[in-house]
Structure formats: structure tokens, C-alpha cells
Amino acid sequence: MATTLKGQPLDRPTLDTLCRRRLFYTPSFEIYGGISGFFDYGPPGCALQANIIDIWRKHFVLEEDMLEVDCTILTPHDVLKTSGHVDKFADWMCKDPKTGEIFRADHLVEEVIEARLKGDKEARLGEKKGAEGGVQETAKDVEENTSKEEKKRKKKVKNIMAVKLPDELVKEYESVLAKIDNYDGDELGDLIKKYDIRNPATGGELNPPLAFNLMFQTSIGPTGGVAGYLRPETAQGQFLNFSKLYEYNNLRMPFASASIGKSFRNEISPRQGLLRVREFLMAEIEHFVDPEDKAHPRFSEVFNVKLSFLPKGVQQSGSTEVIEKTIGEAVKEGMVDNETLGYFLARIQLFLLRIGIDKNKIRFRQHMNNEMAHYASDCWDAELFNSYGWIECVGCADRSAYDLSVHSKVTGQELIVRETLAEPVKKDEWEVDIEKKIFGPKFKKDAKIVEEALLALNQAQREAAAKTLQTEGVLGVSLPDGRSVEVDVTTVNITLRSKIINVREFTPNVIEPSFGIGRILYTLIEHSFWFRPEDVNRGVLSFPPSVAPTKVLLVPLSSNAQFTPIVNALSAKIRKVGISNKIDASSASIGKRYSRNDELGTPFGITVDFQTVKDGSVTLRERDGTRQVRGSQEEVVEVLRKLVEGEIGWEGTGLKEFVGQAVDDE
């Protein structure tokens, strides 16, 4: 069950109401009825997002000396065809042929099975309490802490009764849920058929799952002759600029590029607020590394960082039990593939903790084989727990050399690294020699295609081909279009030759941490939310000062005209040291003004009162404990700067505790 920062049961509708009322975010196009999967950020939401990005830049781009780029959103078809997105960037959907309703297959299976398990728990609870057989409650009644949107969704499973299931079926269901991300379309279809999963609203049977490409397609130019897409990720622009970045970095390896920008995915059934949207902000890193040396020079700095791991082997066994160990141990044991991948997993956790994510609600889940992206050799997701369950917020993949290799092959541009060796190396290599005078006339217009197919053979394939030519005199060659041709010893010769190598050429591998900023932002709001025990309606967002939208609230004690110039001058002083502040000179009580800014996550408040008029001192309040200290304006501004920059905590202010004004109100 999701809980608040203070361990209280989290009521999502209350939090959602707060976020929308305080304009952290709001549904887009709402006065036109809205379109699911789109949200606008209001002033505090924009500030919160900007502060998260600012810390991300400092934590990664500046700390790791990364090369930041900003690439175009519109992407030509050929680029995404080459990367594999046109053919493989898809989710599985199934359709009710009678109603036309579309479901995302894995989500439907997960939703129905979870509802049945909730019904089983409710029935067992009723049995334990001595209730008579089958409690007539629906699965949606079991989960009360749901938003209006979630309740609307739960109506789809209203016919799932709270009945006890056989123990074997419960274990089977739990195993399916643990492996839900590992199923392909056929397997999801088998689950739907096996467990008789239908349209929950009508009971209608569903068509088998079909792949649905998630990219938004468009055309470029007035004639529409150039097909394109809104990019589904920011990565491709970084790969296409690799050679330029490598040269900019003075031909030094390893190095990393970074990009922050919007991406787009045409989700089948977007819901869960900011967690599943069609337009979102991403922050991605592409760390280019030698495939033969994936050690990281700073790995020792994170060696003892402890993480909670959920390896693929554990998931495939039907369990979700995490394993806690240091990243050093995980890499040494081979659970995490290499030091560079491990280094970034640790740095990801340190970043999440830095912005205020609850450490006890972070786990790193390894991708299982079927869910592994087409380019990845290993991948871990940083999943954060919130009221929707465990949600992927950061992916960290070893993309091997896939992207640079395929783009190089299609364009003919070399996306490689040339490294001068300290000492020359003797190397034996199989080389393909073509007798052009015979080869050309024999294959005519296909000559170039056949030659490219021969030259594309790797060393092992060339060795085997040489033996075939030697023993049989002919060699079959498969062409990209599916045809097969034969070459013989009069046209082709494959020979082993020794070479002295002075320069090593290789295609870098890529380690890619990819951050979904909207998901992190929403989870941070949940992890920071709590309410004061004396008043459950007094919600508080305990953002760390570094990410809080507004750092300090300036509050004049009353509407007395003497306070206005003091407040304005103090606001200017605070702005000069780079601290965002807001003045609330409304007629509401001091308590009310602080309370509504607690909802905005403002960590500090300054009160200007009649004592200020007398000696210039002001009161500084901290949000969570409502404690107050007093000092001169200069002292308070300097303390604020240190608090916001994390140089000190509240206990280190050095200011006297405030107990009351030295003069009466006038």
C-alpha cells in the first residue's frame, strides 16, 4: 500500500486534487473536453521540473563532463527505419470486434488478474472474520484509494467478484504478474484465452493481440514527399552526431553526450496521470565506451553504494523478492554486466535520492529476455514505488554497438574510433580478392551487390568460405533481397594474410541512462506528500529546498503600510543571491498563508513584523517542523543561501530560536 512521507495511508484523490488546485499540472485542452495522455504544467509544476533538470545537469552533465546537444524533434523515416523503430517500436493491442474498444494486451491481463487476486484476498478476509461464503463486493471496491480516473478504469472489472481462488491458481497468477513484461504477442494471446479474459465491461471476446507502432507519423515539406515521425526518444540525434562529438572531444575516449527534450509516443490507452502520456520530457545520456574495456575510472567512488536488485532470474522464477547488495558486489559477481553500466546505476540512485525520492521505494529491475529492447545486451530499470505500483522511471541499457553500426552500414559513413597503438601488432586476417575483369561481366548489374555481400562476411565466415572454395570450387552467396548466387575460384579468392597493425579501429559500445522526467516528478510529489496529524486537510509537500518551486515565502504580519517597503527590499536582496521567493500580503491569517504555501512545498518563510520596523530583524520559519529562528536580514539571507545550496541543515542555522516579538503591535 502506498504511504505518505510520514507513513500515513496515501489518499491519491486528495493529492490529485491538491496538485490540480495548486496548478502543478492540469489536463490539456480541458475546456474542449480534453484528450487523454496530454497534460499542461502550471507555474509550480514548471518550476519543479526546471529544478529537477537543473540538478540533473549538475549531477551528470557537469560532474561527468558530458557534451550536451539539442537535436531536432522531427525525424525522417529513413533514420528510424534504420534504428529499428519503424519495425519494432510497438506494443500489443487487442480489440473487441463488437464494440470496437481497444485494450493494451499486457495491461488488460495484468489488470484483470490483479482484480481477481484482490477479490481472492477479500474473500479470504471475509472467511477469516467468520463471514458466510462469497462476499458480494466487486474487485474495484477493495481498492479505495483511487483517483476519479482510476475509479473509472476499475469499473471495467466490476463483474470480477470477490471469491476465493484455489491456492494453485493464486500462485499461478502471481507468477504471471511477476513475468508480465516478458510476454510477446502470442503468449499474451495464450494467457487471454487460458484465463478467459474478456472485455470487462461487456464480457465480449477479444481478437488476438496485434502489434501497434507507437510513433506519431507525419510528413516533412509542402508536398509531403518526405515521410517522418515525431521522435520517440532523443537518442538517435546523439548517434548521428557521434563523429562530430568525438572530434570535438579531441578524439578522446570514452566520452558521453547528453540531451534533454520532448519525445512522443502514441500510447494505446494512456492513463495513470503523468505516468503514461503521449508527449513527455526525457533526459538521456549516451556514454560511448571501448567494447573491449568497459571499466570505469571512477567506479571505486560508487563501489559501496547499496542498491536493491530484482534480477531477471528471480522474476522468471515467479518472484519479486529483491536482492540488496553493493554495486561493487553486483558487478564482481556478474549480476550487472560491467563497471560502466554499474557506475551509472549507482549514479542514478544517488541522483534520485538527491532530489528527494524515498530510498525505500527504489529498486533496479533487470529486463527479461523477451522485453529486452532490440538493441540492448543488458538493461536495468530504476523503478519507483507509488500509488500505481512499481513504475519504470529510468532505464539504463547497454546498447552494445547496435546504433552506430546500423547507421554506418546504411549511410556508408564511418562511425568508428581509430586508436593509435603503443606498439604495432601482427594480425592474421582473411581477405577477399575479387577478379574484377571476370567478376563484372559475369554478374553484370548485380556485381556491386554480390561484392558487398562478400565483403560483409566476418572473419569466421570468410575462413569457412575459403575452405568451401578450396574443396568444392564454388561458394553460395546470399544477397540482401533473398536471392542466392554462386561464385567460383576464377572470380573470387579468399586468402589468410599477416598484417602489421599500427591503428586499431572499433565501433564504440553505448551505455544509455534514459530518464522519464514526468514520471520522476510525479513520484517525487507522492514521496514528498503528507498531512499534519492535527488537521488531515493541511497537506504538505516536503520537497528538498533545492527542488522546491519557491524557496521562501515573505509574509508581512499585517497590511500595515510600514511593512511594504521592507518586504520589497528584502525580496530584492534574496533574489540577488539567486533564491526564488514570493510575497503573500493578503488579508488571510499568518497561519493560513503559511498553510497554503506548505501545499506548494515552499520550505522556508520569513515574517516581517513590528520588531522588524524597530531593529530590522526578521523571523525565519521552516516548513516541516514549523520551527522559527530570528536574526538580522543579512544573517537570514545568508542562512537561506546555505540552506538552499545544502551547505547546512536547519540545526546549523546558528540563529536564536524565536519566542515572540519584543514590541507590541501598533
XYZ file of C-alpha atoms in Angstrom:
666
model
C 0.000 0.000 0.000
C 1.259 3.457 -0.850
C 2.033 5.711 2.107
C 2.900 9.355 2.621
C 6.317 10.660 3.628
C 5.300 10.191 7.286
C 3.922 6.676 6.777
C 0.255 7.666 6.643
C -2.057 5.916 4.128
C -1.834 7.912 0.909
C -5.176 9.058 -0.475
C -4.477 9.674 -4.146
C -7.679 11.675 -4.857
C -6.696 14.136 -2.124
C -3.205 14.534 -3.549
C -4.507 14.774 -7.102
C -6.932 17.497 -6.055
C -4.104 19.398 -4.368
C -1.870 19.162 -7.457
C -4.589 20.389 -9.791
C -5.867 23.076 -7.441
C -2.344 24.409 -6.933
C -1.750 24.071 -10.688
C 1.217 21.728 -10.600
C -0.381 20.163 -13.671
C -3.744 20.094 -15.420
C -5.277 18.122 -18.322
C -4.582 19.750 -21.683
C -7.448 21.135 -23.790
C -9.781 20.697 -20.804
C -12.388 23.262 -21.896
C -12.730 21.252 -25.131
C -13.249 18.033 -23.218
C -9.568 17.070 -23.144
C -7.621 14.286 -24.862
C -6.130 11.535 -22.720
C -2.373 11.413 -22.453
C -1.710 15.162 -22.534
C -1.022 17.465 -19.562
C -0.003 21.097 -19.093
C 2.256 22.181 -16.237
C 1.336 25.276 -14.249
C 3.778 27.667 -12.519
C 4.813 25.374 -9.630
C 4.973 22.360 -11.941
C 7.214 24.235 -14.388
C 9.486 25.402 -11.557
C 9.661 21.911 -10.035
C 10.531 20.395 -13.419
C 13.143 23.090 -14.113
C 14.787 22.474 -10.725
C 14.889 18.702 -11.308
C 16.517 19.297 -14.699
C 18.968 21.779 -13.164
C 20.082 19.198 -10.593
C 20.236 16.531 -13.325
C 22.565 18.735 -15.357
C 24.806 19.383 -12.352
C 24.792 15.739 -11.270
C 25.518 14.284 -14.700
C 26.479 16.785 -17.413
C 28.786 18.945 -15.264
C 30.021 16.255 -12.878
C 30.811 13.803 -15.705
C 31.975 16.456 -18.229
C 29.353 15.378 -20.783
C 28.744 17.009 -24.159
C 25.180 18.319 -24.250
C 23.338 18.552 -27.570
C 19.842 19.642 -28.567
C 18.625 17.746 -31.622
C 15.561 18.118 -33.795
C 12.253 16.522 -32.824
C 11.042 15.774 -36.354
C 12.938 12.750 -37.637
C 12.996 11.391 -41.214
C 11.569 7.934 -41.842
C 14.920 6.513 -43.012
C 16.625 7.278 -39.681
C 14.005 5.457 -37.615
C 13.764 2.655 -40.168
C 17.479 2.069 -39.744
C 17.303 2.240 -35.939
C 14.561 -0.408 -35.920
C 11.789 1.778 -34.541
C 9.614 1.606 -37.664
C 9.515 -2.187 -37.474
C 9.872 -2.928 -33.772
C 8.743 0.035 -31.651
C 5.338 -1.391 -30.785
C 3.028 -2.557 -28.015
C 0.448 -5.327 -28.247
C -3.206 -4.348 -28.501
C -6.374 -6.384 -28.729
C -9.779 -5.287 -29.964
C -13.351 -6.117 -29.056
C -14.824 -6.722 -32.546
C -18.356 -5.879 -31.392
C -17.753 -2.599 -29.564
C -14.524 -1.529 -31.294
C -12.900 -0.906 -27.898
C -9.099 -1.183 -27.856
C -7.078 -2.600 -24.963
C -3.346 -2.785 -24.420
C -2.980 -6.532 -24.038
C -0.397 -6.731 -21.235
C -2.175 -4.062 -19.185
C -5.529 -5.820 -19.575
C -4.111 -9.165 -18.467
C -2.363 -7.500 -15.534
C -5.451 -5.506 -14.532
C -7.864 -8.459 -14.608
C -5.505 -10.812 -12.768
C -4.779 -8.185 -10.095
C -8.516 -7.654 -9.653
C -9.104 -11.384 -9.266
C -6.312 -11.611 -6.696
C -7.848 -8.683 -4.795
C -11.161 -10.465 -4.870
C -9.470 -13.585 -3.508
C -7.892 -11.610 -0.654
C -11.219 -10.018 0.204
C -12.944 -13.408 0.220
C -10.249 -14.914 2.440
C -10.503 -11.931 4.777
C -14.269 -12.420 4.974
C -13.767 -16.122 5.642
C -11.298 -15.317 8.400
C -13.777 -12.973 10.043
C -16.408 -15.692 10.024
C -18.401 -14.194 7.158
C -20.588 -16.514 5.118
C -19.388 -17.635 1.642
C -18.704 -15.183 -1.234
C -18.690 -11.594 -0.096
C -20.674 -9.708 -2.706
C -18.193 -6.976 -3.356
C -16.535 -6.189 -6.607
C -12.800 -6.001 -7.020
C -12.997 -2.270 -7.503
C -14.439 -1.925 -4.006
C -11.359 -3.492 -2.464
C -9.089 -0.610 -3.509
C -10.481 2.620 -2.128
C -7.518 4.949 -2.670
C -8.049 5.615 -6.346
C -8.407 8.796 -8.317
C -11.531 9.519 -10.364
C -9.634 8.399 -13.444
C -8.613 5.170 -11.724
C -12.133 4.539 -10.450
C -13.427 4.968 -13.970
C -10.927 2.380 -15.118
C -11.826 -0.009 -12.306
C -15.418 -0.067 -13.476
C -14.155 -2.248 -16.280
C -13.624 -5.061 -13.775
C -16.837 -4.577 -11.804
C -18.010 -8.085 -12.675
C -14.959 -9.675 -11.003
C -16.460 -10.948 -7.768
C -14.521 -11.269 -4.528
C -14.393 -15.058 -4.428
C -11.774 -17.386 -3.066
C -9.442 -18.889 -5.658
C -7.615 -22.236 -5.438
C -4.168 -21.854 -3.890
C -2.537 -23.242 -7.042
C -4.268 -20.637 -9.209
C -3.212 -17.821 -6.870
C 0.432 -18.893 -7.216
C -0.011 -19.175 -10.973
C -1.486 -15.671 -11.172
C 1.327 -14.252 -9.034
C 3.891 -15.896 -11.310
C 2.222 -14.400 -14.401
C 2.294 -10.922 -12.842
C 5.992 -11.278 -11.971
C 6.741 -12.083 -15.636
C 4.145 -9.824 -17.292
C 6.795 -7.745 -19.093
C 8.355 -10.863 -20.616
C 5.419 -11.990 -22.774
C 5.212 -11.416 -26.514
C 2.001 -11.095 -28.517
C 1.368 -14.813 -28.990
C 1.993 -15.521 -25.308
C -0.355 -12.725 -24.234
C -2.970 -14.187 -26.560
C -2.494 -17.581 -24.921
C -2.961 -16.021 -21.450
C -6.131 -14.220 -22.557
C -7.514 -17.484 -23.882
C -6.331 -19.638 -20.957
C -7.776 -17.376 -18.254
C -10.853 -16.397 -20.275
C -10.040 -12.689 -20.182
C -12.707 -10.684 -21.978
C -13.866 -7.119 -22.342
C -14.503 -6.441 -18.632
C -17.344 -4.040 -19.387
C -19.326 -6.246 -21.795
C -17.971 -9.765 -21.410
C -17.263 -9.845 -25.132
C -14.466 -11.958 -26.553
C -11.372 -10.179 -27.849
C -9.371 -10.578 -31.042
C -5.810 -11.923 -30.737
C -3.196 -9.255 -29.875
C -1.705 -7.252 -32.741
C 1.414 -5.077 -32.772
C 0.722 -1.328 -32.790
C 3.568 1.047 -33.657
C 3.763 3.826 -31.081
C 5.259 6.571 -33.238
C 3.357 9.619 -34.487
C 3.784 9.770 -38.261
C 3.862 12.998 -40.233
C 5.285 14.408 -43.456
C 8.028 16.976 -43.991
C 7.680 19.729 -46.575
C 4.714 21.109 -48.559
C 4.458 18.162 -50.958
C 4.531 15.544 -48.218
C 7.233 13.724 -50.148
C 9.476 13.158 -47.125
C 7.943 10.848 -44.532
C 8.837 11.484 -40.913
C 7.907 10.906 -37.299
C 7.903 12.767 -34.035
C 10.890 11.223 -32.302
C 10.115 8.501 -29.721
C 13.434 9.171 -27.927
C 16.249 11.722 -28.022
C 18.975 9.127 -28.619
C 19.143 8.997 -32.422
C 20.320 12.596 -32.821
C 23.212 11.838 -30.493
C 24.236 8.776 -32.511
C 24.086 10.622 -35.821
C 26.379 13.325 -34.401
C 28.854 10.829 -32.931
C 31.771 11.610 -35.272
C 31.413 15.354 -34.730
C 31.224 14.920 -30.960
C 34.229 12.580 -30.993
C 36.235 15.163 -32.919
C 35.007 17.963 -30.612
C 36.252 15.867 -27.690
C 39.748 15.897 -29.275
C 39.423 12.236 -30.314
C 39.417 11.101 -26.685
C 37.549 8.023 -25.487
C 35.465 7.232 -23.529
C 33.096 10.197 -23.517
C 29.396 10.891 -23.099
C 26.814 13.070 -24.782
C 23.554 14.180 -23.170
C 20.257 15.569 -24.385
C 17.114 16.918 -22.733
C 13.956 17.320 -24.777
C 10.449 16.253 -25.696
C 9.637 12.811 -27.084
C 6.354 11.393 -28.321
C 4.658 8.001 -28.145
C 1.143 7.257 -29.350
C 0.114 5.215 -26.318
C -2.717 2.732 -26.889
C -4.631 3.606 -23.730
C -2.883 6.371 -21.763
C -3.906 6.715 -18.133
C -2.307 6.942 -14.704
C -1.901 10.705 -14.981
C 1.665 11.819 -15.694
C 2.932 8.236 -15.720
C 1.679 7.301 -19.188
C 1.383 10.216 -21.575
C 1.810 10.815 -25.287
C 4.172 13.790 -25.004
C 6.854 13.867 -22.335
C 10.244 15.247 -21.362
C 13.255 12.941 -21.457
C 16.836 13.352 -20.296
C 19.144 10.858 -21.964
C 22.843 10.064 -21.811
C 24.872 8.150 -24.393
C 28.181 7.064 -22.880
C 30.498 5.800 -25.652
C 32.946 3.181 -24.434
C 35.547 0.763 -25.789
C 33.793 -2.645 -26.240
C 36.948 -4.400 -25.009
C 37.299 -2.254 -21.894
C 34.106 -1.296 -20.057
C 35.870 -0.456 -16.818
C 35.054 2.978 -15.413
C 37.800 5.168 -13.936
C 35.503 6.423 -11.143
C 33.872 3.099 -10.276
C 35.711 2.997 -6.940
C 33.758 6.125 -5.877
C 30.442 4.225 -6.027
C 31.720 0.711 -5.211
C 29.979 0.606 -1.822
C 26.666 2.176 -2.891
C 23.977 -0.322 -1.924
C 21.100 -0.966 -4.327
C 18.009 -3.180 -4.320
C 18.156 -5.512 -7.340
C 15.447 -7.596 -8.996
C 17.400 -9.784 -11.468
C 15.716 -11.470 -14.413
C 16.329 -14.931 -12.954
C 14.297 -14.064 -9.862
C 11.440 -12.720 -11.991
C 11.427 -15.753 -14.269
C 11.024 -17.939 -11.200
C 7.791 -16.061 -10.448
C 9.170 -13.995 -7.570
C 9.611 -10.252 -6.990
C 11.905 -10.560 -3.960
C 14.719 -8.006 -4.221
C 18.379 -8.700 -3.510
C 20.292 -5.995 -1.647
C 23.997 -5.640 -2.273
C 26.574 -3.042 -3.225
C 27.088 -2.213 -6.875
C 30.672 -3.394 -6.450
C 29.465 -6.844 -5.416
C 26.865 -6.939 -8.204
C 29.474 -6.217 -10.890
C 32.052 -8.570 -9.390
C 29.523 -11.428 -9.353
C 28.385 -10.716 -12.912
C 24.821 -9.776 -11.976
C 25.494 -6.391 -13.565
C 27.426 -6.830 -16.796
C 30.230 -4.290 -16.460
C 31.656 -1.422 -14.420
C 30.371 1.378 -16.629
C 26.805 0.058 -16.518
C 27.150 -0.415 -12.762
C 28.621 3.054 -12.285
C 25.589 4.659 -13.889
C 23.137 2.516 -11.887
C 24.729 3.832 -8.702
C 24.788 7.411 -10.001
C 21.111 7.129 -10.949
C 20.212 6.168 -7.389
C 22.325 8.994 -5.957
C 20.525 11.463 -8.236
C 17.089 10.186 -7.206
C 17.988 10.467 -3.533
C 19.390 13.949 -4.099
C 16.072 15.263 -5.419
C 14.063 13.681 -2.596
C 12.937 10.218 -3.758
C 12.392 7.765 -0.881
C 15.292 5.278 -0.804
C 12.988 2.514 0.441
C 10.849 2.916 -2.689
C 13.612 2.395 -5.276
C 14.510 -0.893 -6.910
C 16.517 -1.839 -10.012
C 14.744 -4.437 -12.144
C 16.615 -6.259 -14.897
C 14.851 -6.704 -18.230
C 13.898 -10.253 -19.087
C 14.784 -11.702 -22.472
C 11.501 -11.072 -24.305
C 11.153 -7.487 -23.099
C 14.752 -6.520 -23.840
C 14.895 -3.719 -26.396
C 16.060 -4.875 -29.823
C 19.357 -3.012 -29.415
C 20.226 -3.899 -25.804
C 22.584 -6.567 -24.477
C 21.656 -5.792 -20.854
C 19.205 -3.367 -19.300
C 18.088 -2.358 -15.811
C 15.142 -0.128 -14.920
C 15.133 2.100 -11.866
C 11.568 1.506 -10.693
C 9.956 3.782 -8.121
C 7.042 2.702 -5.962
C 3.997 4.943 -5.822
C 0.235 4.518 -5.552
C 0.160 2.942 -9.033
C 2.700 0.281 -8.048
C 6.290 -0.127 -9.223
C 6.817 2.272 -12.137
C 9.785 2.387 -14.513
C 11.232 5.904 -14.286
C 14.796 5.419 -15.516
C 16.146 2.851 -17.954
C 19.854 2.055 -18.120
C 20.800 -0.089 -21.097
C 23.961 -1.394 -22.676
C 23.010 -0.779 -26.319
C 26.233 -2.521 -27.468
C 27.364 -1.149 -30.865
C 23.950 -1.521 -32.487
C 23.016 2.062 -33.339
C 26.361 3.265 -34.671
C 26.768 0.047 -36.674
C 23.400 0.165 -38.428
C 23.587 3.874 -39.230
C 27.114 3.403 -40.584
C 26.061 0.461 -42.745
C 23.099 2.277 -44.297
C 24.784 5.655 -44.891
C 28.290 4.474 -45.703
C 29.678 6.924 -43.121
C 32.315 5.590 -40.754
C 31.115 5.944 -37.168
C 34.214 4.457 -35.613
C 37.159 5.214 -33.389
C 40.736 4.999 -34.632
C 43.231 4.420 -31.850
C 46.991 4.531 -32.423
C 48.569 1.519 -30.739
C 51.539 1.996 -28.415
C 53.259 -0.915 -30.174
C 52.495 -2.398 -33.624
C 50.615 -5.709 -33.565
C 50.894 -8.562 -36.054
C 47.474 -9.872 -37.032
C 46.317 -12.613 -39.410
C 43.183 -11.751 -41.368
C 41.177 -13.415 -44.118
C 40.917 -11.076 -47.118
C 38.564 -11.291 -50.102
C 40.172 -10.729 -53.517
C 37.878 -10.238 -56.491
C 38.932 -10.734 -60.121
C 37.179 -7.636 -61.461
C 37.688 -8.455 -65.159
C 35.801 -11.736 -64.818
C 33.528 -10.817 -61.894
C 31.943 -7.756 -63.569
C 30.903 -9.367 -66.858
C 29.622 -12.447 -65.046
C 27.273 -10.689 -62.591
C 26.655 -7.515 -64.621
C 24.214 -5.195 -62.757
C 24.353 -7.402 -59.647
C 28.145 -7.195 -59.412
C 28.172 -4.465 -56.767
C 25.542 -6.223 -54.616
C 27.400 -9.538 -54.744
C 30.718 -7.833 -53.940
C 29.192 -6.054 -50.917
C 27.752 -9.364 -49.660
C 31.198 -10.988 -49.868
C 32.969 -8.090 -48.155
C 30.351 -8.103 -45.384
C 31.437 -11.595 -44.265
C 33.149 -11.586 -40.866
C 36.441 -13.367 -40.242
C 34.851 -16.665 -39.179
C 32.575 -16.647 -42.244
C 35.500 -15.816 -44.547
C 37.522 -18.721 -43.153
C 34.638 -21.124 -43.754
C 34.104 -19.694 -47.252
C 37.797 -20.154 -48.091
C 37.596 -23.838 -47.149
C 34.452 -24.279 -49.261
C 36.110 -22.685 -52.300
C 39.200 -24.827 -51.807
C 37.309 -28.117 -51.512
C 34.337 -27.557 -53.812
C 35.488 -24.808 -56.152
C 32.258 -22.842 -55.759
C 30.596 -20.819 -52.982
C 26.948 -19.888 -52.489
C 26.380 -16.234 -51.568
C 23.099 -14.965 -50.053
C 22.020 -11.488 -51.159
C 20.009 -8.986 -49.089
C 16.966 -9.364 -51.351
C 16.748 -13.094 -50.627
C 18.369 -14.358 -53.814
C 21.369 -16.649 -53.845
C 24.222 -16.696 -56.365
C 27.377 -18.746 -56.828
C 30.951 -17.544 -57.144
C 33.912 -19.753 -58.061
C 37.695 -19.762 -57.805
C 38.027 -17.909 -61.117
C 36.187 -14.852 -59.740
C 36.957 -14.851 -56.000
C 39.933 -15.793 -53.853
C 39.859 -15.704 -50.013
C 43.365 -15.727 -48.525
C 44.827 -15.539 -44.989
C 47.400 -12.755 -44.801
C 49.507 -11.331 -41.994
C 49.360 -7.613 -41.332
C 51.194 -5.208 -39.074
C 48.536 -3.155 -37.335
C 49.510 0.318 -36.104
C 45.982 1.665 -35.670
C 43.085 -0.145 -34.032
C 39.610 0.603 -35.374
C 36.458 -0.173 -33.438
C 32.809 0.810 -33.158
C 32.100 2.040 -29.608
C 29.528 0.403 -27.402
C 26.988 2.667 -25.716
C 25.715 2.721 -22.144
C 22.455 4.697 -22.081
C 20.730 6.013 -18.931
C 17.315 7.365 -20.009
C 15.163 9.408 -17.586
C 11.412 9.978 -17.828
C 11.201 13.368 -16.127
C 7.394 13.451 -15.802
C 7.293 10.088 -14.023
C 10.075 11.134 -11.670
C 8.323 14.455 -10.987
C 5.000 12.804 -10.132
C 6.629 10.178 -7.920
C 8.597 12.891 -6.126
C 5.302 14.656 -5.367
C 3.883 11.444 -3.863
C 7.059 10.731 -1.879
C 7.069 14.298 -0.511
C 3.382 14.469 0.447
C 1.994 14.157 3.988
C -0.558 15.857 6.175
C -0.395 17.283 9.669
C -1.962 14.908 12.228
C -3.930 17.705 13.858
C -5.575 18.546 10.532
C -5.757 16.000 7.700
C -6.795 18.771 5.339
C -3.452 20.534 5.807
C -1.422 18.846 3.098
C 2.331 19.405 2.994
C 4.823 18.762 0.198
C 8.232 18.364 1.808
C 10.395 18.982 -1.234
C 14.111 19.406 -0.546
C 14.985 23.120 -0.791
C 16.999 22.523 -3.962
C 13.962 21.306 -5.938
C 11.152 23.269 -4.268
C 9.381 25.527 -6.824
C 9.625 28.548 -4.492
C 12.286 28.589 -1.778
C 10.910 31.200 0.609
C 7.618 32.962 1.338
C 7.732 36.566 2.548
C 4.856 37.385 4.875
C 4.137 40.835 6.336
C 2.398 40.475 9.693
C -0.490 42.675 8.571
C -1.457 45.189 5.910
C 0.319 47.981 7.818
C 1.935 50.311 5.258
C 5.243 50.285 7.190
C 5.866 46.684 6.132
C 5.604 47.151 2.348
C 8.994 48.801 1.622
C 10.766 46.407 3.994
C 9.240 43.335 2.311
C 10.020 44.601 -1.184
C 13.626 45.429 -0.308
C 14.102 42.045 1.371
C 12.661 40.267 -1.657
C 15.204 42.042 -3.873
C 18.086 41.014 -1.552
C 17.003 37.390 -1.705
C 16.670 37.441 -5.497
C 20.213 38.824 -5.786
C 21.600 35.647 -4.228
C 19.584 33.552 -6.721
C 16.792 32.374 -4.414
C 13.227 32.350 -5.708
C 10.741 33.961 -3.354
C 7.115 35.015 -3.237
C 5.328 37.726 -1.273
C 1.927 36.973 0.268
C 0.464 40.218 1.569
C -3.128 39.001 1.508
C -5.559 39.593 4.351
C -5.540 35.918 5.371
C -4.032 34.973 8.718
C -0.334 34.162 9.014
C -1.204 30.500 9.621
C -3.438 30.332 6.569
C -0.809 31.925 4.347
C 1.863 29.508 5.525
C -0.521 26.561 5.225
C -1.343 27.157 1.572
C 2.349 27.550 0.776
C 3.096 24.296 2.602
C 0.901 22.751 -0.095
C 3.218 24.266 -2.700
C 6.248 22.785 -0.972
C 7.807 26.136 -0.002
C 10.448 25.128 2.579
C 11.009 28.477 4.320
C 9.089 31.564 5.319
C 10.102 34.990 6.553
C 7.785 37.114 8.674
C 8.158 40.895 8.732
C 6.588 42.330 11.886
C 6.755 45.393 14.141
C 10.034 44.185 15.638
C 11.429 44.402 12.084
C 10.380 48.054 11.905
C 12.238 48.690 15.139
C 15.536 46.831 14.638
C 15.447 45.288 11.138
C 15.347 41.673 12.360
C 13.030 39.075 10.813
C 11.701 35.625 11.680
C 12.690 32.581 9.598
C 10.309 29.591 9.634
C 10.954 26.070 8.378
C 8.092 24.185 6.794
C 8.108 20.662 8.246
C 8.506 21.323 11.967
C 7.174 24.917 11.838
C 10.145 25.949 13.998
C 11.276 29.564 13.870
C 14.513 31.466 14.429
C 15.277 35.169 14.288
C 18.147 37.295 13.078
C 19.108 40.314 11.049
C 18.084 40.412 7.410
C 21.684 39.917 6.315
C 22.061 36.902 8.612
C 18.788 35.364 7.445
C 19.593 35.845 3.749
C 22.993 34.167 4.191
C 21.422 31.303 6.175
C 18.824 30.890 3.421
C 21.547 30.650 0.793
C 23.342 27.930 2.744
C 20.110 26.033 3.394
C 19.060 26.101 -0.267
C 22.510 25.081 -1.513
C 22.675 22.251 1.010
C 25.682 23.602 2.899
C 23.827 23.355 6.225
C 20.683 21.805 7.655
C 18.130 23.545 9.859
C 20.061 22.679 13.004
C 23.079 24.525 11.623
C 21.488 27.959 11.165
C 23.204 29.380 14.262
C 20.279 31.783 14.791
C 18.349 32.202 18.026
C 15.041 30.418 18.433
C 12.130 32.833 18.077
C 9.858 33.063 21.122
C 7.898 36.287 20.499
C 8.128 39.912 19.460
C 9.981 42.359 21.667
C 7.414 45.091 20.975
C 3.655 45.109 20.830
C 1.701 45.504 17.619
C 0.878 49.122 16.914
